[in-house]
Tab-separated table of C-alpha atoms and ligand atoms in Angstrom:
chain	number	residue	atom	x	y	z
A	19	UNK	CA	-19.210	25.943	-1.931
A	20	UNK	CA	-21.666	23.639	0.086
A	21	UNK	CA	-22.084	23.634	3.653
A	22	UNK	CA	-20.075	20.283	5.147
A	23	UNK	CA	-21.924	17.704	4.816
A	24	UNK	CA	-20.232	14.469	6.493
A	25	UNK	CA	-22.442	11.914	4.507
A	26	UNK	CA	-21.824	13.936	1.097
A	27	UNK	CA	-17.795	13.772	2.230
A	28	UNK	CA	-18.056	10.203	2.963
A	29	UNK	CA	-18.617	9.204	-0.841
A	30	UNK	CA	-15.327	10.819	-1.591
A	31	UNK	CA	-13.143	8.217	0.781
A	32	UNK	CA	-14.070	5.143	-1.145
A	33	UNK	CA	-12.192	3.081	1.724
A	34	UNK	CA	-14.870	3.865	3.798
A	35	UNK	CA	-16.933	1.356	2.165
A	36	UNK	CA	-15.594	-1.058	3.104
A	37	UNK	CA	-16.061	-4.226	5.472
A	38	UNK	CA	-13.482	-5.685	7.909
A	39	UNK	CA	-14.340	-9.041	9.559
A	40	UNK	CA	-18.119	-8.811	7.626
A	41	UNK	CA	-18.688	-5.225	9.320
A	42	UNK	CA	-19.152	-2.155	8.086
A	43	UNK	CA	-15.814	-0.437	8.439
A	44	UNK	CA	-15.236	1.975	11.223
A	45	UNK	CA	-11.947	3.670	11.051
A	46	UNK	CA	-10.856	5.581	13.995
A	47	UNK	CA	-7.409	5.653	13.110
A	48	UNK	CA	-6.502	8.845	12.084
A	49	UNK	CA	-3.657	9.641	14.099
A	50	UNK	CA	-1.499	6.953	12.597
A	51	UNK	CA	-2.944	7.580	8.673
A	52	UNK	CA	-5.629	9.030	7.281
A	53	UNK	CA	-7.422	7.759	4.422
A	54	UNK	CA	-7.427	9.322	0.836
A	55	UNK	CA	-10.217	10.447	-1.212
A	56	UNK	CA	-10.561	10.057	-5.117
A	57	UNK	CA	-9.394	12.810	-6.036
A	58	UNK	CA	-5.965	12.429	-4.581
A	59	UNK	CA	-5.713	8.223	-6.060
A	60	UNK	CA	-7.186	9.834	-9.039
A	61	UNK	CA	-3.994	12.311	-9.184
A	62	UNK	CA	-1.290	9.678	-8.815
A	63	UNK	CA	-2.753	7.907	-11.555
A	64	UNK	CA	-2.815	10.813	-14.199
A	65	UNK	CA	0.416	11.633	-13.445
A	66	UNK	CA	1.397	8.240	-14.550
A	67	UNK	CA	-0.459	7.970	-17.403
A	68	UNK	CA	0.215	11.316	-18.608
A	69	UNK	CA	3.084	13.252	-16.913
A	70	UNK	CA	5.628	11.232	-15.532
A	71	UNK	CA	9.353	11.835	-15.977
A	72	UNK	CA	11.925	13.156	-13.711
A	73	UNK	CA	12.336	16.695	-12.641
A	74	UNK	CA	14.238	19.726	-12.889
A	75	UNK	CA	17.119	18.454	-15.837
A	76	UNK	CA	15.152	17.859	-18.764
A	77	UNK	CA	14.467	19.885	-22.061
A	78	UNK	CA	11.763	17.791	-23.392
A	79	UNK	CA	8.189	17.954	-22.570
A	80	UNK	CA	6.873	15.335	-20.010
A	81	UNK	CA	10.170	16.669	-17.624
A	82	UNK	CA	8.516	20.143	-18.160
A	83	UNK	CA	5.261	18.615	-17.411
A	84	UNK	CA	6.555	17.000	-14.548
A	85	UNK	CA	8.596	19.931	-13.381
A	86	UNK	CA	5.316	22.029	-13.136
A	87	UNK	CA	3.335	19.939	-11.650
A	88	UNK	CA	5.654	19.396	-8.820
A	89	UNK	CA	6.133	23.311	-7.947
A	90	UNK	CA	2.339	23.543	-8.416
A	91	UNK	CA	2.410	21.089	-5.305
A	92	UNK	CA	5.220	23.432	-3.716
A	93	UNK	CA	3.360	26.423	-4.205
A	94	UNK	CA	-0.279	24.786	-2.979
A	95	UNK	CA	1.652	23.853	0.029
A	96	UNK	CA	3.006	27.003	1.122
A	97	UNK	CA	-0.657	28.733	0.398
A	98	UNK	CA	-2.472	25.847	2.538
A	99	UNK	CA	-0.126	27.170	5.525
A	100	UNK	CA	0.683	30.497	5.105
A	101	UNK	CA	4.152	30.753	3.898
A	102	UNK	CA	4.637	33.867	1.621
A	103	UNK	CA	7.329	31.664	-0.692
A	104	UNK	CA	7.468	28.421	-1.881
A	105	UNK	CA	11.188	28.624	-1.488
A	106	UNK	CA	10.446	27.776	2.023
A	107	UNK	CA	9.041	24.635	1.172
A	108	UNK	CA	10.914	21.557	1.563
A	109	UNK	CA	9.827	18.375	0.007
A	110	UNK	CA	10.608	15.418	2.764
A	111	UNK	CA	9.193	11.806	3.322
A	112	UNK	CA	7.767	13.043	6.530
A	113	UNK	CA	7.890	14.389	9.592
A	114	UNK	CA	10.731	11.987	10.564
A	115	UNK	CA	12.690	13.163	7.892
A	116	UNK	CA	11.940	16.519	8.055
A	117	UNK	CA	12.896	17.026	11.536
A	118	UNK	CA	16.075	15.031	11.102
A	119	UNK	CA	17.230	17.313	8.555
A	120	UNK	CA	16.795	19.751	10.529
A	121	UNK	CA	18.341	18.126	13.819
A	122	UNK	CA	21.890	17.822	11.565
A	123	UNK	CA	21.238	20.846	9.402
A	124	UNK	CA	20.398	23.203	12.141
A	125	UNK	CA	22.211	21.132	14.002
A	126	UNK	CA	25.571	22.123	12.499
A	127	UNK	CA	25.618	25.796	13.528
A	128	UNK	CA	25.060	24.582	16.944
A	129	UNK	CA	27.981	24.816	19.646
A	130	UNK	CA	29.126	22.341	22.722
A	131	UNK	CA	26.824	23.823	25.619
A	132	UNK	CA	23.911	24.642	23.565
A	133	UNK	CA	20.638	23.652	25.048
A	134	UNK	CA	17.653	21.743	22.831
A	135	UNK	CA	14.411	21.927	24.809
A	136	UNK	CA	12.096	19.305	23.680
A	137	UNK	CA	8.598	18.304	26.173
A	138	UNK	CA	7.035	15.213	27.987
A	139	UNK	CA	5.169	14.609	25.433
A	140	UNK	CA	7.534	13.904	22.211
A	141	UNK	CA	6.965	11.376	19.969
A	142	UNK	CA	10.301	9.247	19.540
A	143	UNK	CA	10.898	10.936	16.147
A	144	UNK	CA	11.552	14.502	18.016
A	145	UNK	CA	13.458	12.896	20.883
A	146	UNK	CA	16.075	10.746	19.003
A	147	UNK	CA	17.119	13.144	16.196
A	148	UNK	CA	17.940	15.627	18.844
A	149	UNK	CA	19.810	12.814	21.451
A	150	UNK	CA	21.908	12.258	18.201
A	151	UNK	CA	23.119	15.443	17.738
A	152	UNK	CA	23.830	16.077	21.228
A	153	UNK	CA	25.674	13.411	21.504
A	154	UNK	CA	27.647	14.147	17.904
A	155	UNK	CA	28.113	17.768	19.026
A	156	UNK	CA	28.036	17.778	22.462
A	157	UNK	CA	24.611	19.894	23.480
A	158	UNK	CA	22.524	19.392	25.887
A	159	UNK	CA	18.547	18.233	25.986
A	160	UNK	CA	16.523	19.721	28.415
A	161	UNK	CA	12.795	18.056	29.033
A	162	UNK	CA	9.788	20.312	29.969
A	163	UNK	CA	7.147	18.578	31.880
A	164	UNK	CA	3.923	17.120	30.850
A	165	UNK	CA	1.093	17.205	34.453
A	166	UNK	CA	-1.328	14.539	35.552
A	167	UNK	CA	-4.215	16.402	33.112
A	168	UNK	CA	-1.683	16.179	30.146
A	169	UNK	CA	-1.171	19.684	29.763
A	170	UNK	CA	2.277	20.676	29.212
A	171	UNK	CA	3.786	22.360	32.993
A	172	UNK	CA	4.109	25.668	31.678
A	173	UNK	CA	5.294	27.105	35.515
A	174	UNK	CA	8.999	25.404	34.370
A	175	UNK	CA	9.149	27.528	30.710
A	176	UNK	CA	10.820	30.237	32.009
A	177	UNK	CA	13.037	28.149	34.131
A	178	UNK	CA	13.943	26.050	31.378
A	179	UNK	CA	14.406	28.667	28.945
A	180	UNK	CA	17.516	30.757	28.645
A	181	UNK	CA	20.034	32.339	26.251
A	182	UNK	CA	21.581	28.753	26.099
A	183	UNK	CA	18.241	27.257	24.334
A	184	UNK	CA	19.250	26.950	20.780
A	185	UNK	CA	15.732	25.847	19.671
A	186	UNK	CA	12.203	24.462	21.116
A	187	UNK	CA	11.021	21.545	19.159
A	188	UNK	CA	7.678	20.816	19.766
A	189	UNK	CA	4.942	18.655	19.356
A	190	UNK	CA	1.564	21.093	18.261
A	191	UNK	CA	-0.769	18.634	18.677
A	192	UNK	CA	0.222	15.236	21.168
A	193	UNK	CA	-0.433	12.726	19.106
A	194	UNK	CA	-0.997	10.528	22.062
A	195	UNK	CA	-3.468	13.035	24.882
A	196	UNK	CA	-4.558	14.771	22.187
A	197	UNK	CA	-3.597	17.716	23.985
A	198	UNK	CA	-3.604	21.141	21.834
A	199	UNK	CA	-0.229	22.969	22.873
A	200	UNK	CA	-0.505	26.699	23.573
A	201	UNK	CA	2.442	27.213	21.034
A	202	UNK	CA	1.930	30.522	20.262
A	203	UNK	CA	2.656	31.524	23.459
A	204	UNK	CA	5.724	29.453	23.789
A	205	UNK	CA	6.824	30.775	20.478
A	206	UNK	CA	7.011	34.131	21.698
A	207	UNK	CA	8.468	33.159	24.758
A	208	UNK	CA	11.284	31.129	23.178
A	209	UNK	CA	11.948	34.119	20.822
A	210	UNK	CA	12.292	35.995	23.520
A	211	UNK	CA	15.681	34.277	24.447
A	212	UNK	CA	16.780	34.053	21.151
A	213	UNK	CA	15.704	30.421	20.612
A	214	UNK	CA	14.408	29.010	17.402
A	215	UNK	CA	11.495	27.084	17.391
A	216	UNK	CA	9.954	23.751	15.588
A	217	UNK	CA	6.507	22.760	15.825
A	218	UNK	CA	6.001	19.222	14.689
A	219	UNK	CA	2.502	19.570	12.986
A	220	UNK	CA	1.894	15.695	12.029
A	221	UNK	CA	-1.149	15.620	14.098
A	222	UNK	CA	-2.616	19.540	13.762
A	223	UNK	CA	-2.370	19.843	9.738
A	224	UNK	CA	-5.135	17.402	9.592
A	225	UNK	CA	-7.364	19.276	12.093
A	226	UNK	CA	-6.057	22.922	12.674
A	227	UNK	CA	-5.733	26.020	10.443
A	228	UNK	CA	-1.997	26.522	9.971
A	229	UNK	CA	-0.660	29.579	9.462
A	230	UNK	CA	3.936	29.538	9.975
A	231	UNK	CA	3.812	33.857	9.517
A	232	UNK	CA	1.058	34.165	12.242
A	233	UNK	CA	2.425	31.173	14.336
A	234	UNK	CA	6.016	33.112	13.850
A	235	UNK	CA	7.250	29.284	13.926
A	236	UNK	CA	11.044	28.838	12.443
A	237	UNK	CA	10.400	25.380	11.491
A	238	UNK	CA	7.359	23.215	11.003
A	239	UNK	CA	7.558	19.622	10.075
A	240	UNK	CA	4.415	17.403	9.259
A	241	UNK	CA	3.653	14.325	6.931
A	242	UNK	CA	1.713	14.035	3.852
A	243	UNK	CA	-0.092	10.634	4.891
A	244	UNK	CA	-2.211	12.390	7.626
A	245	UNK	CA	-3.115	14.410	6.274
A	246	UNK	CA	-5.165	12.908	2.743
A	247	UNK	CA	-2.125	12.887	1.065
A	248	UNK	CA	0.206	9.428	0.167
A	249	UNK	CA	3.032	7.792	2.398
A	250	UNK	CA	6.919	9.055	1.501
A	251	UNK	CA	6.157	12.812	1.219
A	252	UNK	CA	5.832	15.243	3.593
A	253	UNK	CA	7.347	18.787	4.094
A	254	UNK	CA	9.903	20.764	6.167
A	255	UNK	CA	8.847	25.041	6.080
A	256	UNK	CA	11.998	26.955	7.229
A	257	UNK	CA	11.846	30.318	6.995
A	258	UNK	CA	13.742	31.519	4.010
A	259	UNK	CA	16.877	33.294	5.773
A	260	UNK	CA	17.216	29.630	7.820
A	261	UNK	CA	17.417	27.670	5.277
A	262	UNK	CA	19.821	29.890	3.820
A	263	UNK	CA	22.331	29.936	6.597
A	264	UNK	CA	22.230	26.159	7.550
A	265	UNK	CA	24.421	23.394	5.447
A	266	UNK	CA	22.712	20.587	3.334
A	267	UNK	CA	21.470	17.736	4.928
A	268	UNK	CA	22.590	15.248	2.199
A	269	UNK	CA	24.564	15.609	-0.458
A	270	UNK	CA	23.946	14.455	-4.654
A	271	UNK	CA	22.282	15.518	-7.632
A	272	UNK	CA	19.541	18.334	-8.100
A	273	UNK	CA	20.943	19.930	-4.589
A	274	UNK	CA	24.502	21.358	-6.844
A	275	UNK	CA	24.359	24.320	-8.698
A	276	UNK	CA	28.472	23.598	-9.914
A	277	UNK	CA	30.377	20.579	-8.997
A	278	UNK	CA	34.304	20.246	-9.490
A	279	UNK	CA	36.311	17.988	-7.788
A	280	UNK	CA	37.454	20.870	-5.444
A	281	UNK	CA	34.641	22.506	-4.341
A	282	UNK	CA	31.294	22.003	-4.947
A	283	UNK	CA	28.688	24.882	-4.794
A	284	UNK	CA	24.633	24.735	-3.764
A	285	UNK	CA	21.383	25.021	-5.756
A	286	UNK	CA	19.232	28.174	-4.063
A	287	UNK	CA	16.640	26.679	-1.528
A	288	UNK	CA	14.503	24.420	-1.385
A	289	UNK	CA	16.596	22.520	-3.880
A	290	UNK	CA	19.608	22.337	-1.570
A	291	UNK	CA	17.451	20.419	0.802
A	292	UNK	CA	16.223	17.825	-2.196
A	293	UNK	CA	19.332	14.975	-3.168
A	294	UNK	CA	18.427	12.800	-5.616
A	295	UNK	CA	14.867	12.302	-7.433
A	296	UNK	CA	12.183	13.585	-5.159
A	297	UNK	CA	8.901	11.677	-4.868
A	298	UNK	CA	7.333	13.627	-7.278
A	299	UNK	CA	3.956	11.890	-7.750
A	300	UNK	CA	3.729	12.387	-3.463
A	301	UNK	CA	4.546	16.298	-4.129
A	302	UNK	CA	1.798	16.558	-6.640
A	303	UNK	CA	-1.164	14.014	-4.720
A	304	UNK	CA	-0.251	16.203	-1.533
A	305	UNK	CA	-0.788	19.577	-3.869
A	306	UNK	CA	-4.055	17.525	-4.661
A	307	UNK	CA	-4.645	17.062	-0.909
A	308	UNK	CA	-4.554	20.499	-0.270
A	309	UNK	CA	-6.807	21.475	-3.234
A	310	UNK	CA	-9.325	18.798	-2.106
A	311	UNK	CA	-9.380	20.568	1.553
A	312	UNK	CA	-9.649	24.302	-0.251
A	313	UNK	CA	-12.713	22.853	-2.014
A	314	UNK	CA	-14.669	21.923	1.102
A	315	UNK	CA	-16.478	24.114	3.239
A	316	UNK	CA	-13.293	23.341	5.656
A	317	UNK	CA	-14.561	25.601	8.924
A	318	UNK	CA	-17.725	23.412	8.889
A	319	UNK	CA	-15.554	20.077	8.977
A	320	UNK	CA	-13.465	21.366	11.589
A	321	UNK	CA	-16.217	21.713	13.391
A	322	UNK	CA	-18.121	18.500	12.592
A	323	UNK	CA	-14.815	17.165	13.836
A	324	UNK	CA	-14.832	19.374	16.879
A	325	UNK	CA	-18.505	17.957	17.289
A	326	UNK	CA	-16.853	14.701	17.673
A	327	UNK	CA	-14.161	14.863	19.704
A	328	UNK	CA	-16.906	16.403	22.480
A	329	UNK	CA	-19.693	13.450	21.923
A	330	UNK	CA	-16.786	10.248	21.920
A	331	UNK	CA	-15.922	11.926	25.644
A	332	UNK	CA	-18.976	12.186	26.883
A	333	UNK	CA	-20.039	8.579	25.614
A	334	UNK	CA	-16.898	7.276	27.363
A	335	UNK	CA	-17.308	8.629	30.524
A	336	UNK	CA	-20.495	6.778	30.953
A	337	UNK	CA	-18.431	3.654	30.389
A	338	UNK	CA	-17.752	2.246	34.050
A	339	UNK	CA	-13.975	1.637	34.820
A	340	UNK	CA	-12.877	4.188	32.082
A	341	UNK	CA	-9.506	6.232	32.326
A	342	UNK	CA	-8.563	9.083	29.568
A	343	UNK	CA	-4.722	9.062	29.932
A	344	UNK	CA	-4.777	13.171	29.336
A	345	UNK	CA	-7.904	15.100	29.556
A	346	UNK	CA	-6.521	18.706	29.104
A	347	UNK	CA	-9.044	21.694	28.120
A	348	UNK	CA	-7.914	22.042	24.884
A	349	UNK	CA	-7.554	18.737	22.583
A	350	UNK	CA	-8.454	17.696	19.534
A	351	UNK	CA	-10.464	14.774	18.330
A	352	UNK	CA	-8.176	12.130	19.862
A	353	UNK	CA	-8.625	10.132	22.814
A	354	UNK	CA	-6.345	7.501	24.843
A	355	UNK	CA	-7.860	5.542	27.205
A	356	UNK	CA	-7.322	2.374	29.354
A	357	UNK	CA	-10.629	0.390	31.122
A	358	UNK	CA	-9.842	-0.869	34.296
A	359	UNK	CA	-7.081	-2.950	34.218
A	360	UNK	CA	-7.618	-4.389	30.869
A	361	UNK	CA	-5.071	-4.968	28.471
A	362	UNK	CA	-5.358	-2.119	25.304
A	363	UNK	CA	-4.156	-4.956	23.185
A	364	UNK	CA	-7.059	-7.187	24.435
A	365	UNK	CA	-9.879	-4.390	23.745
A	366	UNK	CA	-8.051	-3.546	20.698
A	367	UNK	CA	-8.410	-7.032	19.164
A	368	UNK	CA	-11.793	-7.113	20.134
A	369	UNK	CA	-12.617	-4.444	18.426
A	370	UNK	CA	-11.195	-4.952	15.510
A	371	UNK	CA	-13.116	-8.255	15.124
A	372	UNK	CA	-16.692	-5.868	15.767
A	373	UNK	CA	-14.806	-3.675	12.209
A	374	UNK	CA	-13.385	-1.090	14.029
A	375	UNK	CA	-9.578	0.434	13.534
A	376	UNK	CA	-7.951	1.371	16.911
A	377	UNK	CA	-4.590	1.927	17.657
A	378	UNK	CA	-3.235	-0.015	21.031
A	379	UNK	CA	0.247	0.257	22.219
A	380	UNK	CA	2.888	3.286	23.083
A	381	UNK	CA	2.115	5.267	19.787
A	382	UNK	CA	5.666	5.942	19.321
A	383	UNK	CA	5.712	8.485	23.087
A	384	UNK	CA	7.170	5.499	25.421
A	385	UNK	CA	8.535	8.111	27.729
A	386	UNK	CA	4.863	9.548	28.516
A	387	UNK	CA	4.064	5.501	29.017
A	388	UNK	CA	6.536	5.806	31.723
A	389	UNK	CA	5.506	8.930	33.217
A	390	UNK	CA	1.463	7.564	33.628
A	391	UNK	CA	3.023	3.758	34.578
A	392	UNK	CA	0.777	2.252	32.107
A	393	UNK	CA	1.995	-0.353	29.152
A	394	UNK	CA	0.199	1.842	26.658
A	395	UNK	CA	-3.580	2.817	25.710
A	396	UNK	CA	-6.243	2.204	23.501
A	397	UNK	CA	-6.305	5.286	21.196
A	398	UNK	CA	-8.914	6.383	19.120
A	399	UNK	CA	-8.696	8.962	16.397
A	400	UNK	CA	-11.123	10.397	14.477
A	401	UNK	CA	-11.168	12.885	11.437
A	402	UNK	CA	-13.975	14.880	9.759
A	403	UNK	CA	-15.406	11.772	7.727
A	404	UNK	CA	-16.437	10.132	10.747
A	405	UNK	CA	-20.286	10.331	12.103
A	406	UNK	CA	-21.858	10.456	15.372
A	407	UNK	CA	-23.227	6.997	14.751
A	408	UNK	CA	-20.101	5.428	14.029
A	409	UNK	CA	-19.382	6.707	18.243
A	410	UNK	CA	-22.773	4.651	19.133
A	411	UNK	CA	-21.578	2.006	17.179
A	412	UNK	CA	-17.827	2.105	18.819
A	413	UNK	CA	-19.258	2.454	22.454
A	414	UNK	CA	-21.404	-0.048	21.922
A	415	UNK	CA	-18.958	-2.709	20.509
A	416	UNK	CA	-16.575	-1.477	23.502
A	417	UNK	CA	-18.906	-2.522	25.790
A	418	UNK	CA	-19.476	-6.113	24.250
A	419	UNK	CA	-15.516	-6.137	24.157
A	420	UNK	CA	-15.398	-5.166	28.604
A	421	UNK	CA	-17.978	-7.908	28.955
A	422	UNK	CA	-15.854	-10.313	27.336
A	423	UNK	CA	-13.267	-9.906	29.000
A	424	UNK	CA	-14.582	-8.898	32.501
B	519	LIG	N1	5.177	13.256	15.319
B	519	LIG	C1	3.918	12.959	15.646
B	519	LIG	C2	3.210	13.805	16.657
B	519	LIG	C3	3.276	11.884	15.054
B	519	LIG	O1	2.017	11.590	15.385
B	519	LIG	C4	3.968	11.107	14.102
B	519	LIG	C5	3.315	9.907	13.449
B	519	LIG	N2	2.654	9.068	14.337
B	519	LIG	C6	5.283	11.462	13.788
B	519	LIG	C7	5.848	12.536	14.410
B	519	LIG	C8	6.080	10.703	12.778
B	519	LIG	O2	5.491	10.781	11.527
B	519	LIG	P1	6.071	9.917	10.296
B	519	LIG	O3	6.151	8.504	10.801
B	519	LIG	O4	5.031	10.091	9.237
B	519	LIG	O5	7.390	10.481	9.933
């Protein structure tokens, strides 16, 4: 395997070629998709040329075909993080999904007076599953604190904790501070009570090493689209005796292993967690995904990336009138900011006109809007194909955009 080599990367994202307003693309918006290299586009096409037919009924060939190819994907996902079976892998369309079945799944064994403990710094998609099953079953949500530096307030765990909790769901990585949660710790702590805990991984499984048995997570939710992978798939790892023990989600074909108009009995997991025809050509690009990111000196891109995140900081901060909304010790490569008293809409526009992909707005956390009293931020994203040059090039165009608008 070579060394990482972020030009030799590049040529494998052919979107990155490309020019937006008559400039040379600069995409720094990773957080809300990533972008997907040949390999993967290459995938969904051979399985449509060559494969395709539904799973799991058939006798004839191409629905053996098909059948394989989507528990290859199963069984690449649970080796990219670290689950000894693929029966604890869940195919979902994404981290919405994923923690919504769990929300009513999980949900079910749950009793009036249980507790949910979610933080500050949720997106929506972890704070309305579990406000709809507290109000369906009567529980309770309980809301630890994000501080000024967008670190979660650890101080108020133990407080917050207690033989009540029913289960932690967390984000791993904010998708909005970039802040890198210290969930190990909290995993053991929440254990400790006798809670179960989710990590929402949409924003880590693109830049962190994952591993659920070392982690000692219960659930972990994340979304094929950020990470290289297509829109619509995404997965939901349960350990195996959890899955077990909770009730389907939804109910129809593939999920039954007998049906009768009395009683209807389960397929073993995963497939009690998959009604209907999966998206079996997003199973098999995101088994693709995985094998592209095996096949890449992957430590050295994490790096590069970690090279990154450091050099966009330090650029901003010799911006005049900047603001990071969160600057905790431990983030990742993403970065919200606000300049003076700017609009993020304004500077976003304005950079997107210079070829550069922001994202502007809430980003989906509008209770951490609240908490800061700002109307959003400008949030840049970056991910392993992205070069020190395209930074110049961003902090430069950002200052063309202040002086516009100054
Ligand atoms: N959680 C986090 C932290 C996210 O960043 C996102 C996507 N922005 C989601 C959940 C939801 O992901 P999806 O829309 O793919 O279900």
């Amino acid at each position: 395997m070579l060394p990482f080599d972020v030009h030799e990367i590049r040529k494998d994202f052919p979107i990155l070629l490309e020019s937006v307003h008559g400039k040379p693309l600069i995409y720094f918006d990773n957080g809300a998709s990533s972008q997907k290299p040949t390999r993967v586009i290459d995938r969904i096409t051979h399985y449509y040329e060559h494969e395709h037919s539904n799973v799991h009924r058939g006798v004839h060939y191409l629905s053996f075909t098909a059948t394989q190819a989507y528990e290859a994907a199963r069984q690449a996902v649970a080796r990219f993080i670290g689950s000894s079976t693929p029966q604890e892998i869940v195919f979902t369309k994404g981290t919405t999904d994923g923690i919504n079945t769990v929300a009513y799944s999980f949900g079910e064994t749950l009793k009036a007076g249980d507790e949910i403990l979610i933080t500050g710094m949720e997106h929506h998609s972890n704070i309305v599953p579990w406000q709809l099953l507290c109000e369906r079953r009567g529980l309770i949500l309980k809301v630890l604190p994000v501080l000024e530096n967008g670190t979660l307030d650890l101080a108020k765990l133990d407080h917050l904790l207690s033989e009540r909790t029913a289960i932690v769901s967390l984000v791993h990585v904010s998708n909005t501070l970039g802040t890198v949660n210290p969930v190990k710790e909290i995993i053991e702590k929440a254990h400790a009570v006798g809670a179960k805990v989710l990590l929402d991984a949409a924003q880590s499984i693109q830049h962190l090493p994952i591993n659920v048995q070392a982690l000692d997570c219960d659930f972990l939710v994340f979304s094929g689209h950020k990470v290289f992978a297509p829109t619509g798939i995404g997965v939901l790892y349960a350990k195996h005796a959890l899955l077990e023990s909770m009730p389907p989600y939804q109910g129809g074909g593939d999920m039954i292993e007998r049906v009768t108009f009395e009683k209807t009995t389960y397929a073993p997991v995963p497939l009690k967690f998959e009604a209907g025809t999966p998206n079996i050509s997003g199973a098999i690009a995101l088994g693709e995904a995985f094998a592209f990111l095996e096949s890449i000196d992957l430590p050295g891109a994490y790096e590069h990336e970690a090279t990154l995140g450091k050099y966009l900081r330090l650029r901003m901060k010799e911006i005049p009138g900047v603001r990071f909304i969160g600057d905790a010790p431990e983030t990742c490569s993403t970065l919200s900011f606000l300049v003076g008293n700017l609009h993020p809409s304004d500077l976003g526009t304005l950079l997107d006109q210079q070829g550069i992909a922001v994202r502007t707005g809430h980003h989906c956390t509008q209770p951490l809007m609240t908490q800061f009293q700002i109307p959003g931020t400008v949030r840049a994203s970056l991910a392993f194909y992205n070069t020190l040059k395209e930074i110049d090039n961003f902090i430069h165009a950002l200052e063309r955009a202040i002086k516009l608008l100054a």
